Amino acid sequence: MPNSPPFDLATLAALLDAELVGDPSIKINALTTLKTASSGDLSFYHNPRYYSDLSGTKASAVILSKSQAENYSGNKLISDNPYICYAQASHLFMLEPSQEKAIATSANIHSSANLGNNIILGENVVIAENASLGNNVTVAANTVIEANVEIGEASRIDSNVCIAHGVKIGKRAHIYAGVVIGSDGFGFAQEDGKYIKIAQLGSVIIGDDVEIGANTCIDRGALDDTVIGNGVKIDNQVQIAHNVDIGEDTVICGCSAIAGSVKIGRNCVIAGAVGIINHVEIADRVTVTAMSLVNQSIKKPGSYSSGTGLSTTQEWKRNIVRFRQLDKLAKRSNQDN
Amino acid sequence: MPNSPPFDLATLAALLDAELVGDPSIKINALTTLKTASSGDLSFYHNPRYYSDLSGTKASAVILSKSQAENYSGNKLISDNPYICYAQASHLFMLEPSQEKAIATSANIHSSANLGNNIILGENVVIAENASLGNNVTVAANTVIEANVEIGEASRIDSNVCIAHGVKIGKRAHIYAGVVIGSDGFGFAQEDGKYIKIAQLGSVIIGDDVEIGANTCIDRGALDDTVIGNGVKIDNQVQIAHNVDIGEDTVICGCSAIAGSVKIGRNCVIAGAVGIINHVEIADRVTVTAMSLVNQSIKKPGSYSSGTGLSTTQEWKRNIVRFRQLDKLAKRSNQDN
Amino acid sequence: MPNSPPFDLATLAALLDAELVGDPSIKINALTTLKTASSGDLSFYHNPRYYSDLSGTKASAVILSKSQAENYSGNKLISDNPYICYAQASHLFMLEPSQEKAIATSANIHSSANLGNNIILGENVVIAENASLGNNVTVAANTVIEANVEIGEASRIDSNVCIAHGVKIGKRAHIYAGVVIGSDGFGFAQEDGKYIKIAQLGSVIIGDDVEIGANTCIDRGALDDTVIGNGVKIDNQVQIAHNVDIGEDTVICGCSAIAGSVKIGRNCVIAGAVGIINHVEIADRVTVTAMSLVNQSIKKPGSYSSGTGLSTTQEWKRNIVRFRQLDKLAKRSNQDN
């Protein structure tokens, strides 16, 4: 079977383990949204938000569920879970330029570094002493891998990343551009109004199948290590302070700020721009909605929020005056009753 | 006319299209604030906040409006819009060290790349296959331009930037240091508690006259592209997720986080540290004030806010207890009436 | 006396100026937490949160206060301030790989740059014209130091940093990976819905003993300089806009966003993810708690907060409806009385 577009629809049905209804010989060149699709495109239907796009789509075929199949008369691939089917299809249509299978001559590799087979290193990559890269690791241009770092097989590190000394990264990780892993935690002891730096002796230990988004920072631990579990997915510009411990298969969306020694359970979803204060513990299967501040531990699964919701600025100005009087208002109301 | 300081005041009046009242031959060396000005400096008056600085300034000349001119007896440049006049003057006094007109020998340019005339490339710049740079493009040291990127004429890319494969940037863009454009959007399908990555097949399309601040990230689209309109100004450390669409001449201030598929209109002002949840649509000419969460679409122009305003921590602790009781309090109050 | 582990306990007592009670000859290899300690480790007790770990620790010695010493029967180092004693001890156990005392051959140093003695420059470092580095300055791989920058003695700049032209940094600074200092402030004048860039003519002046965390940005001033006082400690991903002025020994935690022309006093603590709107002035010795928005000047020392505190999302949805009605509710309540 071919492994790059175009595919005929029968091939796609086989690759995606989906039921084909329609013309098996039709050629599919690309994967697109229902709305933007044209002839030769495969699309998918999953989110009721886009239901109105389904009937009018010009896609040559659509991935959808058995229950939705009757709503669409064109060529279709029927799947138990159309969104997962789409996720699988997406990789068949990925045309990322293949990096040349080579180590750039401008890469700087310390003689004591230990490189596996089939390594790709971009221009100006720096691999310091005793660093160890497993088989099939890719490191893009201008990234710095410091001393004693270990990176597991098939991991991919994008451009302009810094992995500081001694950090350990598992297999199949994807570290995006601009990430900093293993810089010092923010630890000081105060004496007479001056701050004395505490050397950060721990490291960062990252499991398998982890994604870390662009310009995210993960600090090394003060004494123990900062720990990111298997399967954790972290978005862009997230800040993870020293000694944080994140459980397996937890998702952390963009711009969240997680303070020191926070412990987050498994299968949590921390939405975007959330703040979590230091030493908080969060149970498994907790969702925190966007831009909430977690200022206490969360002991039960469920969804948690803070904030006021949006108003016009004019209304808001009146309401925040009242917020500052809220305790007085409540006390008076209690007296009335 | 000279194009760098010192200027005589008559030359400045001509260059800035302002009315000169005072000594045309006085020499102006620098542009400063009213408060810090000394002899030989030009300053400007625009913001009533600084009115008290006007009378005491030691500036040799001041830019101000006709209506304010009578309040100042020194040499002056009278302009219909003193702030715009100041903006124009600022470029005359910019003494940024000129980059040498050359391509550094350590720059690494793929043989298939297409470079216009008068290109400047700093040390260790990487230009990958089929990348295309228009005339007068400047790329500073240690920046990576991946395959198939297109950058329009007279655009400037600062140091340590990563522009990922296939991204298109218009003319006269200014991309600041540490920016990442075109890394993968944060898209996963969940199956049995595990996350399956969705390949991000879209790109990022950036219009003309766009500024993108330091360490900002703009993700590539899942299927369609992420789109930044002409004239958009984005500050530092902004996160723009996949498939966001930002209308022309909209301003986004520092540290704002914009989730997936958000659509923002034209001529909006998104203040600092704002969060916008996914799929929200915002009309033209909307202002969102600092650190607000936009958790619903905004259909009318105007100013919108969220948050509580600031209190002492002691008062705040009492009020947030009451906030959690607010629904009960309101119900009881309703019953009383 | 030895300056790297193992130490005997008597040596540590002397180095740390602590009172030894127990076996002076015991060998100490590492510094760990009470909980994870094993034989050969030194630990410390300071935070009552960890009191239960003290009795069960397997550490070979513990740093603690005179008043706590009676609660622990093992070998101990008694100190007036155990946390400061720990901070001092941490540096004795730091095993960061020593950078080779050398200038990498791939570093690119302009002939007009002025380098002190005992400088270390990593691979692909760029030092531009007229830059000046004091004695004992270290610059890690792939960092760019632009023209006319001055860096004081014993300062350390990590990887992938950009210090823009003309920035001045004091002595003993530590600038972490991915930092951008001196990029243009976000300044525009609006005319007919379009934005005209204001050239940013100021610089950034950073005092002595300053730490600046990973991926933090500090913009250059519009006319005057942005100023960071002596002893200021800034965490990761902080945004400091043009013309901000931060007083000595103030601490700014991760992800805080400080808008233009803000003035913060001395000995303040700005917690994580705080926002401060432009032109605000904050007195000395002010604490702002996590994720608060400072939308007005703070004139008195003390602790300040905003936000609602956390609820379940279900309760929160009811309460934010009421928040939007708060002014009406309060007015009605006032009428009732």
PDB file of N, CA and C in Angstrom, chain B residues 219-289:
ATOM      1  N   ASP B 219       0.947  28.999  16.596  1.00  0.00           N
ATOM      2  CA  ASP B 219       0.931  27.606  16.124  1.00  0.00           C
ATOM      3  C   ASP B 219       0.344  27.478  14.727  1.00  0.00           C
ATOM      4  N   ARG B 220       0.804  26.463  14.010  1.00  0.00           N
ATOM      5  CA  ARG B 220       0.231  26.157  12.696  1.00  0.00           C
ATOM      6  C   ARG B 220      -1.154  25.550  12.871  1.00  0.00           C
ATOM      7  N   GLY B 221      -2.006  25.668  11.846  1.00  0.00           N
ATOM      8  CA  GLY B 221      -3.357  25.159  11.909  1.00  0.00           C
ATOM      9  C   GLY B 221      -3.421  23.642  11.820  1.00  0.00           C
ATOM     10  N   ALA B 222      -4.534  23.096  12.296  1.00  0.00           N
ATOM     11  CA  ALA B 222      -4.739  21.652  12.235  1.00  0.00           C
ATOM     12  C   ALA B 222      -4.969  21.231  10.780  1.00  0.00           C
ATOM     13  N   LEU B 223      -5.919  21.885  10.127  1.00  0.00           N
ATOM     14  CA  LEU B 223      -6.202  21.612   8.709  1.00  0.00           C
ATOM     15  C   LEU B 223      -6.102  22.922   7.930  1.00  0.00           C
ATOM     16  N   ASP B 224      -6.940  23.889   8.263  1.00  0.00           N
ATOM     17  CA  ASP B 224      -6.792  25.229   7.696  1.00  0.00           C
ATOM     18  C   ASP B 224      -5.601  25.931   8.359  1.00  0.00           C
ATOM     19  N   ASP B 225      -5.321  27.140   7.901  1.00  0.00           N
ATOM     20  CA  ASP B 225      -4.187  27.890   8.425  1.00  0.00           C
ATOM     21  C   ASP B 225      -4.573  28.789   9.591  1.00  0.00           C
ATOM     22  N   THR B 226      -3.627  29.090  10.417  1.00  0.00           N
ATOM     23  CA  THR B 226      -3.723  30.190  11.370  1.00  0.00           C
ATOM     24  C   THR B 226      -3.429  31.471  10.586  1.00  0.00           C
ATOM     25  N   VAL B 227      -4.233  32.523  10.819  1.00  0.00           N
ATOM     26  CA  VAL B 227      -4.135  33.723   9.975  1.00  0.00           C
ATOM     27  C   VAL B 227      -3.977  34.986  10.831  1.00  0.00           C
ATOM     28  N   ILE B 228      -2.953  35.768  10.526  1.00  0.00           N
ATOM     29  CA  ILE B 228      -2.712  37.052  11.194  1.00  0.00           C
ATOM     30  C   ILE B 228      -2.826  38.124  10.118  1.00  0.00           C
ATOM     31  N   GLY B 229      -3.816  39.033  10.283  1.00  0.00           N
ATOM     32  CA  GLY B 229      -4.106  40.022   9.239  1.00  0.00           C
ATOM     33  C   GLY B 229      -3.051  41.114   9.112  1.00  0.00           C
ATOM     34  N   ASN B 230      -3.179  41.887   8.061  1.00  0.00           N
ATOM     35  CA  ASN B 230      -2.275  43.027   7.843  1.00  0.00           C
ATOM     36  C   ASN B 230      -2.325  43.997   9.021  1.00  0.00           C
ATOM     37  N   GLY B 231      -1.199  44.533   9.385  1.00  0.00           N
ATOM     38  CA  GLY B 231      -1.154  45.602  10.370  1.00  0.00           C
ATOM     39  C   GLY B 231      -1.360  45.173  11.809  1.00  0.00           C
ATOM     40  N   VAL B 232      -1.465  43.862  12.044  1.00  0.00           N
ATOM     41  CA  VAL B 232      -1.648  43.383  13.431  1.00  0.00           C
ATOM     42  C   VAL B 232      -0.360  43.597  14.211  1.00  0.00           C
ATOM     43  N   LYS B 233      -0.506  44.038  15.479  1.00  0.00           N
ATOM     44  CA  LYS B 233       0.639  44.260  16.352  1.00  0.00           C
ATOM     45  C   LYS B 233       0.494  43.355  17.569  1.00  0.00           C
ATOM     46  N   ILE B 234       1.434  42.464  17.747  1.00  0.00           N
ATOM     47  CA  ILE B 234       1.393  41.489  18.839  1.00  0.00           C
ATOM     48  C   ILE B 234       2.603  41.726  19.730  1.00  0.00           C
ATOM     49  N   ASP B 235       2.371  41.781  21.016  1.00  0.00           N
ATOM     50  CA  ASP B 235       3.413  42.084  22.003  1.00  0.00           C
ATOM     51  C   ASP B 235       4.157  40.790  22.392  1.00  0.00           C
ATOM     52  N   ASN B 236       4.963  40.875  23.425  1.00  0.00           N
ATOM     53  CA  ASN B 236       5.785  39.745  23.882  1.00  0.00           C
ATOM     54  C   ASN B 236       4.949  38.642  24.528  1.00  0.00           C
ATOM     55  N   GLN B 237       5.434  37.404  24.394  1.00  0.00           N
ATOM     56  CA  GLN B 237       4.924  36.269  25.177  1.00  0.00           C
ATOM     57  C   GLN B 237       3.427  36.041  25.006  1.00  0.00           C
ATOM     58  N   VAL B 238       2.933  36.359  23.828  1.00  0.00           N
ATOM     59  CA  VAL B 238       1.549  36.045  23.507  1.00  0.00           C
ATOM     60  C   VAL B 238       1.506  34.621  22.949  1.00  0.00           C
ATOM     61  N   GLN B 239       0.453  33.882  23.278  1.00  0.00           N
ATOM     62  CA  GLN B 239       0.283  32.527  22.749  1.00  0.00           C
ATOM     63  C   GLN B 239      -0.934  32.529  21.820  1.00  0.00           C
ATOM     64  N   ILE B 240      -0.700  32.158  20.579  1.00  0.00           N
ATOM     65  CA  ILE B 240      -1.779  32.109  19.591  1.00  0.00           C
ATOM     66  C   ILE B 240      -1.873  30.679  19.081  1.00  0.00           C
ATOM     67  N   ALA B 241      -2.993  30.036  19.407  1.00  0.00           N
ATOM     68  CA  ALA B 241      -3.137  28.608  19.131  1.00  0.00           C
ATOM     69  C   ALA B 241      -3.544  28.357  17.680  1.00  0.00           C
ATOM     70  N   HIS B 242      -3.705  27.087  17.337  1.00  0.00           N
ATOM     71  CA  HIS B 242      -3.992  26.730  15.944  1.00  0.00           C
ATOM     72  C   HIS B 242      -5.343  27.261  15.482  1.00  0.00           C
ATOM     73  N   ASN B 243      -5.340  27.713  14.237  1.00  0.00           N
ATOM     74  CA  ASN B 243      -6.556  28.145  13.553  1.00  0.00           C
ATOM     75  C   ASN B 243      -7.175  29.432  14.097  1.00  0.00           C
ATOM     76  N   VAL B 244      -6.421  30.163  14.881  1.00  0.00           N
ATOM     77  CA  VAL B 244      -6.851  31.507  15.258  1.00  0.00           C
ATOM     78  C   VAL B 244      -6.814  32.387  14.004  1.00  0.00           C
ATOM     79  N   ASP B 245      -7.723  33.349  13.952  1.00  0.00           N
ATOM     80  CA  ASP B 245      -7.796  34.286  12.830  1.00  0.00           C
ATOM     81  C   ASP B 245      -7.924  35.695  13.423  1.00  0.00           C
ATOM     82  N   ILE B 246      -6.939  36.523  13.184  1.00  0.00           N
ATOM     83  CA  ILE B 246      -6.905  37.865  13.773  1.00  0.00           C
ATOM     84  C   ILE B 246      -7.043  38.901  12.663  1.00  0.00           C
ATOM     85  N   GLY B 247      -8.055  39.777  12.825  1.00  0.00           N
ATOM     86  CA  GLY B 247      -8.365  40.760  11.789  1.00  0.00           C
ATOM     87  C   GLY B 247      -7.346  41.893  11.720  1.00  0.00           C
ATOM     88  N   GLU B 248      -7.429  42.656  10.653  1.00  0.00           N
ATOM     89  CA  GLU B 248      -6.444  43.704  10.382  1.00  0.00           C
ATOM     90  C   GLU B 248      -6.393  44.759  11.496  1.00  0.00           C
ATOM     91  N   ASP B 249      -5.193  45.247  11.748  1.00  0.00           N
ATOM     92  CA  ASP B 249      -4.965  46.375  12.654  1.00  0.00           C
ATOM     93  C   ASP B 249      -5.485  46.127  14.059  1.00  0.00           C
ATOM     94  N   THR B 250      -5.488  44.877  14.459  1.00  0.00           N
ATOM     95  CA  THR B 250      -5.806  44.549  15.855  1.00  0.00           C
ATOM     96  C   THR B 250      -4.508  44.484  16.650  1.00  0.00           C
ATOM     97  N   VAL B 251      -4.593  44.897  17.926  1.00  0.00           N
ATOM     98  CA  VAL B 251      -3.440  44.938  18.819  1.00  0.00           C
ATOM     99  C   VAL B 251      -3.641  43.920  19.936  1.00  0.00           C
ATOM    100  N   ILE B 252      -2.608  43.120  20.206  1.00  0.00           N
ATOM    101  CA  ILE B 252      -2.688  42.129  21.280  1.00  0.00           C
ATOM    102  C   ILE B 252      -1.507  42.347  22.204  1.00  0.00           C
ATOM    103  N   CYS B 253      -1.791  42.707  23.450  1.00  0.00           N
ATOM    104  CA  CYS B 253      -0.722  43.071  24.384  1.00  0.00           C
ATOM    105  C   CYS B 253      -0.128  41.830  25.060  1.00  0.00           C
ATOM    106  N   GLY B 254       0.942  42.065  25.800  1.00  0.00           N
ATOM    107  CA  GLY B 254       1.799  41.007  26.311  1.00  0.00           C
ATOM    108  C   GLY B 254       1.089  39.939  27.129  1.00  0.00           C
ATOM    109  N   CYS B 255       1.522  38.694  26.944  1.00  0.00           N
ATOM    110  CA  CYS B 255       1.120  37.567  27.785  1.00  0.00           C
ATOM    111  C   CYS B 255      -0.325  37.143  27.592  1.00  0.00           C
ATOM    112  N   SER B 256      -1.019  37.650  26.576  1.00  0.00           N
ATOM    113  CA  SER B 256      -2.363  37.139  26.324  1.00  0.00           C
ATOM    114  C   SER B 256      -2.295  35.740  25.733  1.00  0.00           C
ATOM    115  N   ALA B 257      -3.331  34.949  26.034  1.00  0.00           N
ATOM    116  CA  ALA B 257      -3.380  33.543  25.618  1.00  0.00           C
ATOM    117  C   ALA B 257      -4.656  33.327  24.824  1.00  0.00           C
ATOM    118  N   ILE B 258      -4.516  32.989  23.564  1.00  0.00           N
ATOM    119  CA  ILE B 258      -5.658  32.891  22.660  1.00  0.00           C
ATOM    120  C   ILE B 258      -5.775  31.454  22.202  1.00  0.00           C
ATOM    121  N   ALA B 259      -6.878  30.811  22.599  1.00  0.00           N
ATOM    122  CA  ALA B 259      -7.026  29.374  22.358  1.00  0.00           C
ATOM    123  C   ALA B 259      -7.468  29.089  20.928  1.00  0.00           C
ATOM    124  N   GLY B 260      -7.572  27.813  20.621  1.00  0.00           N
ATOM    125  CA  GLY B 260      -7.767  27.354  19.255  1.00  0.00           C
ATOM    126  C   GLY B 260      -9.041  27.871  18.599  1.00  0.00           C
ATOM    127  N   SER B 261      -8.947  28.199  17.315  1.00  0.00           N
ATOM    128  CA  SER B 261     -10.083  28.562  16.463  1.00  0.00           C
ATOM    129  C   SER B 261     -10.792  29.841  16.899  1.00  0.00           C
ATOM    130  N   VAL B 262     -10.153  30.639  17.719  1.00  0.00           N
ATOM    131  CA  VAL B 262     -10.714  31.955  18.069  1.00  0.00           C
ATOM    132  C   VAL B 262     -10.629  32.860  16.840  1.00  0.00           C
ATOM    133  N   LYS B 263     -11.675  33.654  16.641  1.00  0.00           N
ATOM    134  CA  LYS B 263     -11.685  34.621  15.539  1.00  0.00           C
ATOM    135  C   LYS B 263     -11.859  36.010  16.138  1.00  0.00           C
ATOM    136  N   ILE B 264     -10.882  36.881  15.930  1.00  0.00           N
ATOM    137  CA  ILE B 264     -10.910  38.244  16.464  1.00  0.00           C
ATOM    138  C   ILE B 264     -11.052  39.200  15.287  1.00  0.00           C
ATOM    139  N   GLY B 265     -11.934  40.202  15.446  1.00  0.00           N
ATOM    140  CA  GLY B 265     -12.201  41.130  14.347  1.00  0.00           C
ATOM    141  C   GLY B 265     -11.073  42.124  14.110  1.00  0.00           C
ATOM    142  N   ARG B 266     -11.412  43.152  13.340  1.00  0.00           N
ATOM    143  CA  ARG B 266     -10.459  44.215  13.020  1.00  0.00           C
ATOM    144  C   ARG B 266     -10.458  45.288  14.102  1.00  0.00           C
ATOM    145  N   ASN B 267      -9.342  45.990  14.211  1.00  0.00           N
ATOM    146  CA  ASN B 267      -9.251  47.174  15.071  1.00  0.00           C
ATOM    147  C   ASN B 267      -9.665  46.894  16.507  1.00  0.00           C
ATOM    148  N   CYS B 268      -9.393  45.685  16.965  1.00  0.00           N
ATOM    149  CA  CYS B 268      -9.616  45.358  18.380  1.00  0.00           C
ATOM    150  C   CYS B 268      -8.359  45.676  19.176  1.00  0.00           C
ATOM    151  N   VAL B 269      -8.544  45.838  20.491  1.00  0.00           N
ATOM    152  CA  VAL B 269      -7.411  45.959  21.401  1.00  0.00           C
ATOM    153  C   VAL B 269      -7.594  44.918  22.502  1.00  0.00           C
ATOM    154  N   ILE B 270      -6.733  43.924  22.491  1.00  0.00           N
ATOM    155  CA  ILE B 270      -6.742  42.896  23.532  1.00  0.00           C
ATOM    156  C   ILE B 270      -5.608  43.279  24.481  1.00  0.00           C
ATOM    157  N   ALA B 271      -5.972  43.689  25.691  1.00  0.00           N
ATOM    158  CA  ALA B 271      -4.952  44.167  26.634  1.00  0.00           C
ATOM    159  C   ALA B 271      -4.103  42.997  27.139  1.00  0.00           C
ATOM    160  N   GLY B 272      -3.210  43.300  28.079  1.00  0.00           N
ATOM    161  CA  GLY B 272      -2.246  42.299  28.537  1.00  0.00           C
ATOM    162  C   GLY B 272      -2.873  41.183  29.343  1.00  0.00           C
ATOM    163  N   ALA B 273      -2.305  39.998  29.218  1.00  0.00           N
ATOM    164  CA  ALA B 273      -2.645  38.845  30.062  1.00  0.00           C
ATOM    165  C   ALA B 273      -4.117  38.452  29.981  1.00  0.00           C
ATOM    166  N   VAL B 274      -4.750  38.752  28.861  1.00  0.00           N
ATOM    167  CA  VAL B 274      -6.129  38.323  28.617  1.00  0.00           C
ATOM    168  C   VAL B 274      -6.128  36.855  28.193  1.00  0.00           C
ATOM    169  N   GLY B 275      -7.175  36.118  28.584  1.00  0.00           N
ATOM    170  CA  GLY B 275      -7.374  34.764  28.078  1.00  0.00           C
ATOM    171  C   GLY B 275      -8.630  34.707  27.222  1.00  0.00           C
ATOM    172  N   ILE B 276      -8.576  33.989  26.130  1.00  0.00           N
ATOM    173  CA  ILE B 276      -9.753  33.829  25.262  1.00  0.00           C
ATOM    174  C   ILE B 276      -9.926  32.337  24.999  1.00  0.00           C
ATOM    175  N   ILE B 277     -11.092  31.794  25.386  1.00  0.00           N
ATOM    176  CA  ILE B 277     -11.258  30.340  25.242  1.00  0.00           C
ATOM    177  C   ILE B 277     -11.554  29.966  23.790  1.00  0.00           C
ATOM    178  N   ASN B 278     -11.448  28.699  23.505  1.00  0.00           N
ATOM    179  CA  ASN B 278     -11.486  28.260  22.106  1.00  0.00           C
ATOM    180  C   ASN B 278     -12.843  28.487  21.449  1.00  0.00           C
ATOM    181  N   HIS B 279     -12.800  28.712  20.154  1.00  0.00           N
ATOM    182  CA  HIS B 279     -13.982  28.876  19.303  1.00  0.00           C
ATOM    183  C   HIS B 279     -14.758  30.178  19.548  1.00  0.00           C
ATOM    184  N   VAL B 280     -14.262  31.052  20.428  1.00  0.00           N
ATOM    185  CA  VAL B 280     -14.921  32.345  20.639  1.00  0.00           C
ATOM    186  C   VAL B 280     -14.760  33.223  19.393  1.00  0.00           C
ATOM    187  N   GLU B 281     -15.787  34.012  19.074  1.00  0.00           N
ATOM    188  CA  GLU B 281     -15.672  35.015  18.012  1.00  0.00           C
ATOM    189  C   GLU B 281     -15.857  36.407  18.614  1.00  0.00           C
ATOM    190  N   ILE B 282     -15.003  37.321  18.223  1.00  0.00           N
ATOM    191  CA  ILE B 282     -15.016  38.681  18.755  1.00  0.00           C
ATOM    192  C   ILE B 282     -15.211  39.642  17.581  1.00  0.00           C
ATOM    193  N   ALA B 283     -16.183  40.547  17.740  1.00  0.00           N
ATOM    194  CA  ALA B 283     -16.525  41.496  16.667  1.00  0.00           C
ATOM    195  C   ALA B 283     -15.393  42.503  16.438  1.00  0.00           C
ATOM    196  N   ASP B 284     -15.548  43.335  15.419  1.00  0.00           N
ATOM    197  CA  ASP B 284     -14.602  44.424  15.178  1.00  0.00           C
ATOM    198  C   ASP B 284     -14.706  45.468  16.303  1.00  0.00           C
ATOM    199  N   ARG B 285     -13.630  46.206  16.504  1.00  0.00           N
ATOM    200  CA  ARG B 285     -13.606  47.361  17.414  1.00  0.00           C
ATOM    201  C   ARG B 285     -14.015  47.003  18.848  1.00  0.00           C
ATOM    202  N   VAL B 286     -13.549  45.839  19.295  1.00  0.00           N
ATOM    203  CA  VAL B 286     -13.772  45.426  20.689  1.00  0.00           C
ATOM    204  C   VAL B 286     -12.485  45.658  21.473  1.00  0.00           C
ATOM    205  N   THR B 287     -12.627  46.188  22.684  1.00  0.00           N
ATOM    206  CA  THR B 287     -11.513  46.266  23.619  1.00  0.00           C
ATOM    207  C   THR B 287     -11.772  45.282  24.752  1.00  0.00           C
ATOM    208  N   VAL B 288     -10.772  44.503  25.115  1.00  0.00           N
ATOM    209  CA  VAL B 288     -10.857  43.641  26.297  1.00  0.00           C
ATOM    210  C   VAL B 288      -9.796  44.131  27.268  1.00  0.00           C
ATOM    211  N   THR B 289     -10.211  44.464  28.503  1.00  0.00           N
ATOM    212  CA  THR B 289      -9.250  45.055  29.451  1.00  0.00           C
ATOM    213  C   THR B 289      -8.362  43.985  30.074  1.00  0.00           C
TER     214      THR B 289
END
